[in-house]
């Protein structure tokens, strides 16, 4: 028997899974992404893989490949994470140390690219050559297939859709430091900023809100969506404005890439499907010129990127 490993490197956690040739996940590990030195993340991944192989009675020679989806930006050709938002490390080598330690090929892509690969081979994307995956989580990102080709870009970073400008007035500042980016308005980190903006614009509405008790500085994206579900008028105003920005971002993607299917994941979207994903069908046509694609929540949940990593390790998708 031969086996593969899928890895998901996040700013907070790294997850490692062992899968068989049919992409069935047979074991999992999860640990805090090490941040003490640039060599620490790969060393921790190698350890986790070795332990998993050992406890499942699998020889290292049976390992046929390791696929990795990671926070970026990356230098795909060198197999490194150049630097990562929320991780105090630069030039983190991933591919070479794993290859050398385990004697198996290793493939590194951006986490949203891994996700769209997962969707194409194991999710709703089967049978779609023109497919977009969008995550609405702490940030906003995307992975894209056009005519069956995976889009990567010169360094593997061709998918920073969260940094598309959706507000020419630039009312909010993005985590990247620039103004008017989609992610600044309706991601998990953007919603609190949008709430502040709307509270300034409509103080009377905010004063009546359950969120006023908490004070604006402590309000999270989850607080806003939970309050909207309880029909809090201020929270609904924030959520409706976020829906506008999401519709603009999704319409931009449709106008540029013309997909037949868009799947959406990420905690903000998947925990609030009725408030984040459903309204897109109604709002996106106001901004899109291309024929509307199907838009739906991913069914692969949190594991979507791991499935993409497994597909890479199995050689189902080949990198240039
Ligand atoms: Zn930005």
Short mmCIF file of C-alpha atoms and ligand atoms in Angstrom, two decimals:
data_model
loop_
_atom_site.label_atom_id
_atom_site.label_comp_id
_atom_site.label_asym_id
_atom_site.label_seq_id
_atom_site.Cartn_x
_atom_site.Cartn_y
_atom_site.Cartn_z
CA UNK A 1 0.00 0.00 0.00
CA UNK A 2 1.08 3.59 -0.57
CA UNK A 3 0.07 6.65 1.39
CA UNK A 4 0.17 10.44 1.09
CA UNK A 5 0.13 13.34 3.51
CA UNK A 6 -1.81 16.60 3.33
CA UNK A 7 -0.71 19.65 5.33
CA UNK A 8 -2.50 22.92 6.08
CA UNK A 9 -0.25 25.65 7.53
CA UNK A 10 -2.27 28.41 9.17
CA UNK A 11 -1.18 31.47 11.15
CA UNK A 12 -2.41 29.80 14.35
CA UNK A 13 -2.54 26.05 13.72
CA UNK A 14 -0.91 23.55 11.42
CA UNK A 15 -2.88 20.43 10.54
CA UNK A 16 -1.40 17.25 9.08
CA UNK A 17 -3.41 14.31 7.73
CA UNK A 18 -2.45 10.87 6.50
CA UNK A 19 -4.50 9.50 3.61
CA UNK A 20 -4.58 6.36 1.51
CA UNK A 21 -4.58 6.15 -2.29
CA UNK A 22 -8.35 6.79 -2.38
CA UNK A 23 -7.88 10.05 -0.45
CA UNK A 24 -9.55 8.61 2.63
CA UNK A 25 -8.12 10.38 5.68
CA UNK A 26 -6.93 7.76 8.16
CA UNK A 27 -5.19 9.87 10.79
CA UNK A 28 -4.82 13.52 11.85
CA UNK A 29 -2.52 15.78 13.86
CA UNK A 30 -3.00 19.41 14.84
CA UNK A 31 -0.49 21.66 16.58
CA UNK A 32 0.25 25.35 17.12
CA UNK A 33 2.30 26.62 14.18
CA UNK A 34 5.81 27.05 15.63
CA UNK A 35 7.14 30.59 15.44
CA UNK A 36 10.53 30.39 17.17
CA UNK A 37 12.64 30.10 13.99
CA UNK A 38 12.19 29.80 10.20
CA UNK A 39 13.17 26.12 10.30
CA UNK A 40 10.70 25.24 13.06
CA UNK A 41 7.49 24.81 10.99
CA UNK A 42 9.00 22.23 8.60
CA UNK A 43 10.68 20.38 11.50
CA UNK A 44 7.34 20.13 13.35
CA UNK A 45 5.58 18.89 10.20
CA UNK A 46 8.26 16.21 9.62
CA UNK A 47 7.92 15.07 13.24
CA UNK A 48 4.14 14.86 12.99
CA UNK A 49 4.35 12.85 9.76
CA UNK A 50 6.88 10.42 11.25
CA UNK A 51 4.76 9.90 14.35
CA UNK A 52 1.65 9.29 12.30
CA UNK A 53 3.40 6.77 10.08
CA UNK A 54 4.79 5.00 13.12
CA UNK A 55 1.52 4.68 15.01
CA UNK A 56 -0.21 3.35 11.89
CA UNK A 57 2.55 0.81 11.24
CA UNK A 58 3.49 2.39 7.89
CA UNK A 59 7.07 2.44 6.61
CA UNK A 60 8.50 5.77 5.44
CA UNK A 61 9.15 4.22 2.02
CA UNK A 62 5.37 3.81 1.56
CA UNK A 63 4.93 7.60 1.65
CA UNK A 64 4.42 8.74 -1.95
CA UNK A 65 4.01 12.47 -1.57
CA UNK A 66 3.31 15.43 0.68
CA UNK A 67 0.97 18.24 -0.40
CA UNK A 68 1.00 21.52 1.52
CA UNK A 69 -1.40 24.45 1.51
CA UNK A 70 -0.09 27.46 3.40
CA UNK A 71 -0.67 31.04 4.36
CA UNK A 72 1.39 33.29 2.10
CA UNK A 73 2.79 35.10 0.28
CA UNK A 74 4.89 32.24 -1.06
CA UNK A 75 7.79 31.79 -3.38
CA UNK A 76 6.42 28.63 -4.95
CA UNK A 77 9.48 27.91 -7.08
CA UNK A 78 11.78 27.95 -4.04
CA UNK A 79 9.16 26.19 -1.90
CA UNK A 80 9.22 28.79 0.84
CA UNK A 81 6.81 31.04 2.72
CA UNK A 82 8.26 34.50 2.05
CA UNK A 83 6.51 36.09 5.00
CA UNK A 84 3.15 35.55 6.60
CA UNK A 85 0.66 37.93 8.08
CA UNK A 86 0.24 37.14 11.81
CA UNK A 87 3.33 34.92 11.89
CA UNK A 88 6.61 36.66 12.86
CA UNK A 89 8.74 34.65 10.41
CA UNK A 90 10.30 35.32 7.02
CA UNK A 91 11.70 33.01 4.34
CA UNK A 92 10.39 29.81 5.91
CA UNK A 93 11.69 26.78 3.95
CA UNK A 94 9.02 24.10 3.55
CA UNK A 95 9.50 21.92 0.47
CA UNK A 96 13.23 21.11 0.64
CA UNK A 97 13.42 20.03 4.31
CA UNK A 98 10.36 17.79 3.92
CA UNK A 99 11.67 16.24 0.69
CA UNK A 100 15.08 15.57 2.19
CA UNK A 101 13.85 14.18 5.50
CA UNK A 102 11.19 11.88 4.08
CA UNK A 103 12.49 11.08 0.59
CA UNK A 104 9.11 11.85 -0.98
CA UNK A 105 8.10 14.68 -3.35
CA UNK A 106 6.55 17.72 -1.68
CA UNK A 107 4.33 20.41 -3.23
CA UNK A 108 3.57 23.84 -1.78
CA UNK A 109 0.67 26.11 -2.79
CA UNK A 110 -1.27 28.96 -1.21
CA UNK A 111 -4.04 27.77 1.13
CA UNK A 112 -6.87 29.02 -1.09
CA UNK A 113 -5.28 27.39 -4.12
CA UNK A 114 -5.17 24.14 -2.14
CA UNK A 115 -8.84 24.67 -1.34
CA UNK A 116 -9.94 25.10 -4.95
CA UNK A 117 -7.96 21.96 -5.88
CA UNK A 118 -9.82 20.13 -3.11
CA UNK A 119 -13.16 21.39 -4.42
CA UNK A 120 -12.32 20.34 -7.99
CA UNK A 121 -11.30 16.78 -7.18
CA UNK A 122 -13.36 15.92 -4.10
CA UNK A 123 -16.18 18.47 -3.82
CA UNK A 124 -18.85 20.30 -5.80
CA UNK A 125 -16.26 21.31 -8.41
CA UNK A 126 -16.12 17.85 -9.98
CA UNK A 127 -17.07 18.33 -13.64
CA UNK A 128 -16.38 22.10 -13.58
CA UNK A 129 -13.46 23.49 -15.63
CA UNK A 130 -14.21 27.07 -14.57
CA UNK A 131 -14.32 27.15 -10.85
CA UNK A 132 -13.66 29.69 -8.10
CA UNK A 133 -13.33 29.06 -4.39
CA UNK A 134 -13.62 32.05 -2.06
CA UNK A 135 -12.88 32.00 1.66
CA UNK A 136 -14.47 34.60 3.92
CA UNK A 137 -12.67 34.12 7.20
CA UNK A 138 -10.30 36.39 9.18
CA UNK A 139 -9.26 37.49 5.69
CA UNK A 140 -10.68 36.97 2.20
CA UNK A 141 -8.88 34.90 -0.43
CA UNK A 142 -9.53 32.87 -3.54
CA UNK A 143 -8.42 29.98 -5.70
CA UNK A 144 -9.27 29.84 -9.38
CA UNK A 145 -9.48 27.42 -12.32
CA UNK A 146 -10.05 28.82 -15.82
CA UNK A 147 -10.55 26.33 -18.71
CA UNK A 148 -9.32 23.57 -16.44
CA UNK A 149 -6.08 25.43 -15.68
CA UNK A 150 -5.14 26.24 -12.13
CA UNK A 151 -4.11 29.90 -11.89
CA UNK A 152 -0.89 30.40 -9.92
CA UNK A 153 1.00 33.52 -11.05
CA UNK A 154 4.75 34.08 -11.14
CA UNK A 155 5.32 33.30 -7.44
CA UNK A 156 2.13 31.35 -6.70
CA UNK A 157 0.30 34.35 -5.30
CA UNK A 158 -2.26 35.03 -8.06
CA UNK A 159 -5.33 35.09 -5.91
CA UNK A 160 -5.29 38.01 -3.53
CA UNK A 161 -8.92 38.78 -4.29
CA UNK A 162 -9.50 40.11 -0.76
CA UNK A 163 -7.32 43.08 -1.69
CA UNK A 164 -9.48 44.12 -4.65
CA UNK A 165 -10.73 47.68 -4.22
CA UNK A 166 -14.47 47.81 -3.59
CA UNK A 167 -14.67 51.33 -2.13
CA UNK A 168 -13.07 54.16 -4.11
CA UNK A 169 -13.52 56.48 -1.12
CA UNK A 170 -11.28 54.15 0.88
CA UNK A 171 -13.25 54.61 4.09
CA UNK A 172 -11.60 51.63 5.80
CA UNK A 173 -7.94 50.58 6.04
CA UNK A 174 -7.10 46.96 5.29
CA UNK A 175 -4.76 44.78 7.39
CA UNK A 176 -2.25 45.17 4.52
CA UNK A 177 -2.18 48.94 5.11
CA UNK A 178 -4.01 49.98 1.91
CA UNK A 179 -7.46 51.54 1.71
CA UNK A 180 -10.76 50.35 0.28
CA UNK A 181 -9.93 46.63 0.02
CA UNK A 182 -12.81 44.11 0.14
CA UNK A 183 -11.24 42.31 3.13
CA UNK A 184 -11.33 45.54 5.19
CA UNK A 185 -15.15 45.65 5.01
CA UNK A 186 -16.63 42.18 5.32
CA UNK A 187 -14.02 39.65 6.51
CA UNK A 188 -13.86 38.52 10.13
CA UNK A 189 -11.30 41.26 10.78
CA UNK A 190 -13.21 43.78 8.65
CA UNK A 191 -16.70 43.52 10.20
CA UNK A 192 -15.70 45.26 13.48
CA UNK A 193 -14.26 48.17 11.45
CA UNK A 194 -17.43 48.36 9.37
CA UNK A 195 -19.50 48.33 12.58
CA UNK A 196 -17.51 51.30 13.87
CA UNK A 197 -18.08 53.18 10.61
CA UNK A 198 -21.83 52.59 10.72
CA UNK A 199 -22.03 53.48 14.41
CA UNK A 200 -20.47 56.87 13.56
CA UNK A 201 -22.88 57.33 10.68
CA UNK A 202 -26.00 56.26 12.62
CA UNK A 203 -25.34 56.84 16.35
CA UNK A 204 -29.06 56.65 17.23
CA UNK A 205 -29.28 53.13 15.80
CA UNK A 206 -26.11 52.05 17.60
CA UNK A 207 -27.28 53.41 20.99
CA UNK A 208 -30.34 51.13 20.78
CA UNK A 209 -28.23 48.09 19.91
CA UNK A 210 -27.35 45.28 22.30
CA UNK A 211 -23.80 45.73 20.97
CA UNK A 212 -23.59 49.24 22.51
CA UNK A 213 -23.30 47.66 25.97
CA UNK A 214 -20.16 45.84 24.90
CA UNK A 215 -18.55 48.99 23.55
CA UNK A 216 -17.37 49.19 19.96
CA UNK A 217 -13.76 48.26 20.65
CA UNK A 218 -14.74 44.81 21.92
CA UNK A 219 -17.20 43.89 19.17
CA UNK A 220 -16.27 40.87 17.03
CA UNK A 221 -17.59 39.67 13.71
CA UNK A 222 -19.37 36.84 15.54
CA UNK A 223 -21.08 39.35 17.90
CA UNK A 224 -22.42 41.28 14.92
CA UNK A 225 -23.75 38.21 13.08
CA UNK A 226 -25.26 36.76 16.28
CA UNK A 227 -27.00 40.06 17.02
CA UNK A 228 -28.29 40.24 13.43
CA UNK A 229 -29.81 36.77 13.90
CA UNK A 230 -31.66 38.20 16.94
CA UNK A 231 -32.98 41.03 14.70
CA UNK A 232 -30.85 43.78 16.22
CA UNK A 233 -31.44 46.71 13.77
CA UNK A 234 -27.87 48.07 14.06
CA UNK A 235 -26.32 44.63 13.48
CA UNK A 236 -28.64 44.11 10.50
CA UNK A 237 -27.47 47.44 9.04
CA UNK A 238 -23.83 46.29 9.36
CA UNK A 239 -24.57 42.86 7.88
CA UNK A 240 -26.50 44.37 4.96
CA UNK A 241 -23.64 46.72 4.15
CA UNK A 242 -21.21 43.79 4.33
CA UNK A 243 -23.48 41.90 1.90
CA UNK A 244 -23.08 44.81 -0.56
CA UNK A 245 -19.29 44.62 -0.41
CA UNK A 246 -19.35 40.83 -0.71
CA UNK A 247 -21.60 41.17 -3.76
CA UNK A 248 -19.17 43.64 -5.37
CA UNK A 249 -16.19 41.38 -4.69
CA UNK A 250 -17.95 38.28 -6.01
CA UNK A 251 -19.22 40.19 -9.08
CA UNK A 252 -15.66 41.37 -9.82
CA UNK A 253 -14.52 37.75 -9.73
CA UNK A 254 -17.37 36.71 -12.06
CA UNK A 255 -16.61 39.57 -14.48
CA UNK A 256 -12.91 38.70 -14.62
CA UNK A 257 -12.91 34.88 -14.59
CA UNK A 258 -16.40 33.85 -15.84
CA UNK A 259 -16.73 30.72 -13.64
CA UNK A 260 -19.58 28.21 -13.86
CA UNK A 261 -19.42 27.55 -10.11
CA UNK A 262 -18.31 29.57 -7.08
CA UNK A 263 -18.05 27.78 -3.77
CA UNK A 264 -17.62 29.77 -0.59
CA UNK A 265 -16.03 28.66 2.66
CA UNK A 266 -14.32 30.16 5.68
CA UNK A 267 -15.76 30.51 9.16
CA UNK A 268 -17.58 33.82 8.62
CA UNK A 269 -19.42 32.44 5.57
CA UNK A 270 -20.05 28.89 6.81
CA UNK A 271 -21.35 30.00 10.24
CA UNK A 272 -23.72 32.51 8.62
CA UNK A 273 -24.81 30.93 5.33
CA UNK A 274 -28.20 32.70 5.31
CA UNK A 275 -26.64 36.12 5.97
CA UNK A 276 -23.46 35.84 3.88
CA UNK A 277 -23.92 33.35 1.01
CA UNK A 278 -27.68 33.29 0.26
CA UNK A 279 -28.03 37.07 -0.35
CA UNK A 280 -25.34 36.93 -3.08
CA UNK A 281 -27.75 35.41 -5.58
CA UNK A 282 -29.95 38.50 -5.26
CA UNK A 283 -27.24 41.19 -4.97
CA UNK A 284 -24.44 40.04 -7.30
CA UNK A 285 -26.45 40.53 -10.56
CA UNK A 286 -26.52 44.28 -9.80
CA UNK A 287 -22.75 44.37 -10.42
CA UNK A 288 -22.01 41.38 -12.67
CA UNK A 289 -22.06 41.57 -16.47
CA UNK A 290 -21.26 37.90 -17.14
CA UNK A 291 -23.92 35.20 -16.91
CA UNK A 292 -24.40 34.23 -13.25
CA UNK A 293 -22.65 31.07 -12.05
CA UNK A 294 -24.00 28.78 -9.38
CA UNK A 295 -22.94 30.12 -5.95
CA UNK A 296 -23.01 27.82 -2.93
CA UNK A 297 -21.34 26.95 0.37
CA UNK A 298 -18.56 24.38 0.13
CA UNK A 299 -19.49 20.99 1.54
CA UNK A 300 -15.88 20.19 2.45
CA UNK A 301 -15.88 22.62 5.41
CA UNK A 302 -12.58 23.10 7.24
CA UNK A 303 -10.95 20.16 5.46
CA UNK A 304 -11.19 21.67 1.98
CA UNK A 305 -7.52 22.75 1.87
CA UNK A 306 -6.37 19.39 3.23
CA UNK A 307 -8.22 17.63 0.41
CA UNK A 308 -6.45 19.86 -2.09
CA UNK A 309 -3.11 19.05 -0.48
CA UNK A 310 -3.97 15.34 -0.75
CA UNK A 311 -4.87 15.78 -4.46
CA UNK A 312 -1.46 17.38 -5.05
CA UNK A 313 0.32 14.59 -3.17
CA UNK A 314 -1.58 11.98 -5.21
CA UNK A 315 -0.55 13.73 -8.44
CA UNK A 316 -4.16 14.47 -9.47
CA UNK A 317 -3.20 18.13 -10.03
CA UNK A 318 0.29 18.80 -11.37
CA UNK A 319 2.20 21.99 -10.64
CA UNK A 320 4.39 23.53 -13.37
ZN1 LIG B 1 -5.55 44.79 1.61
#
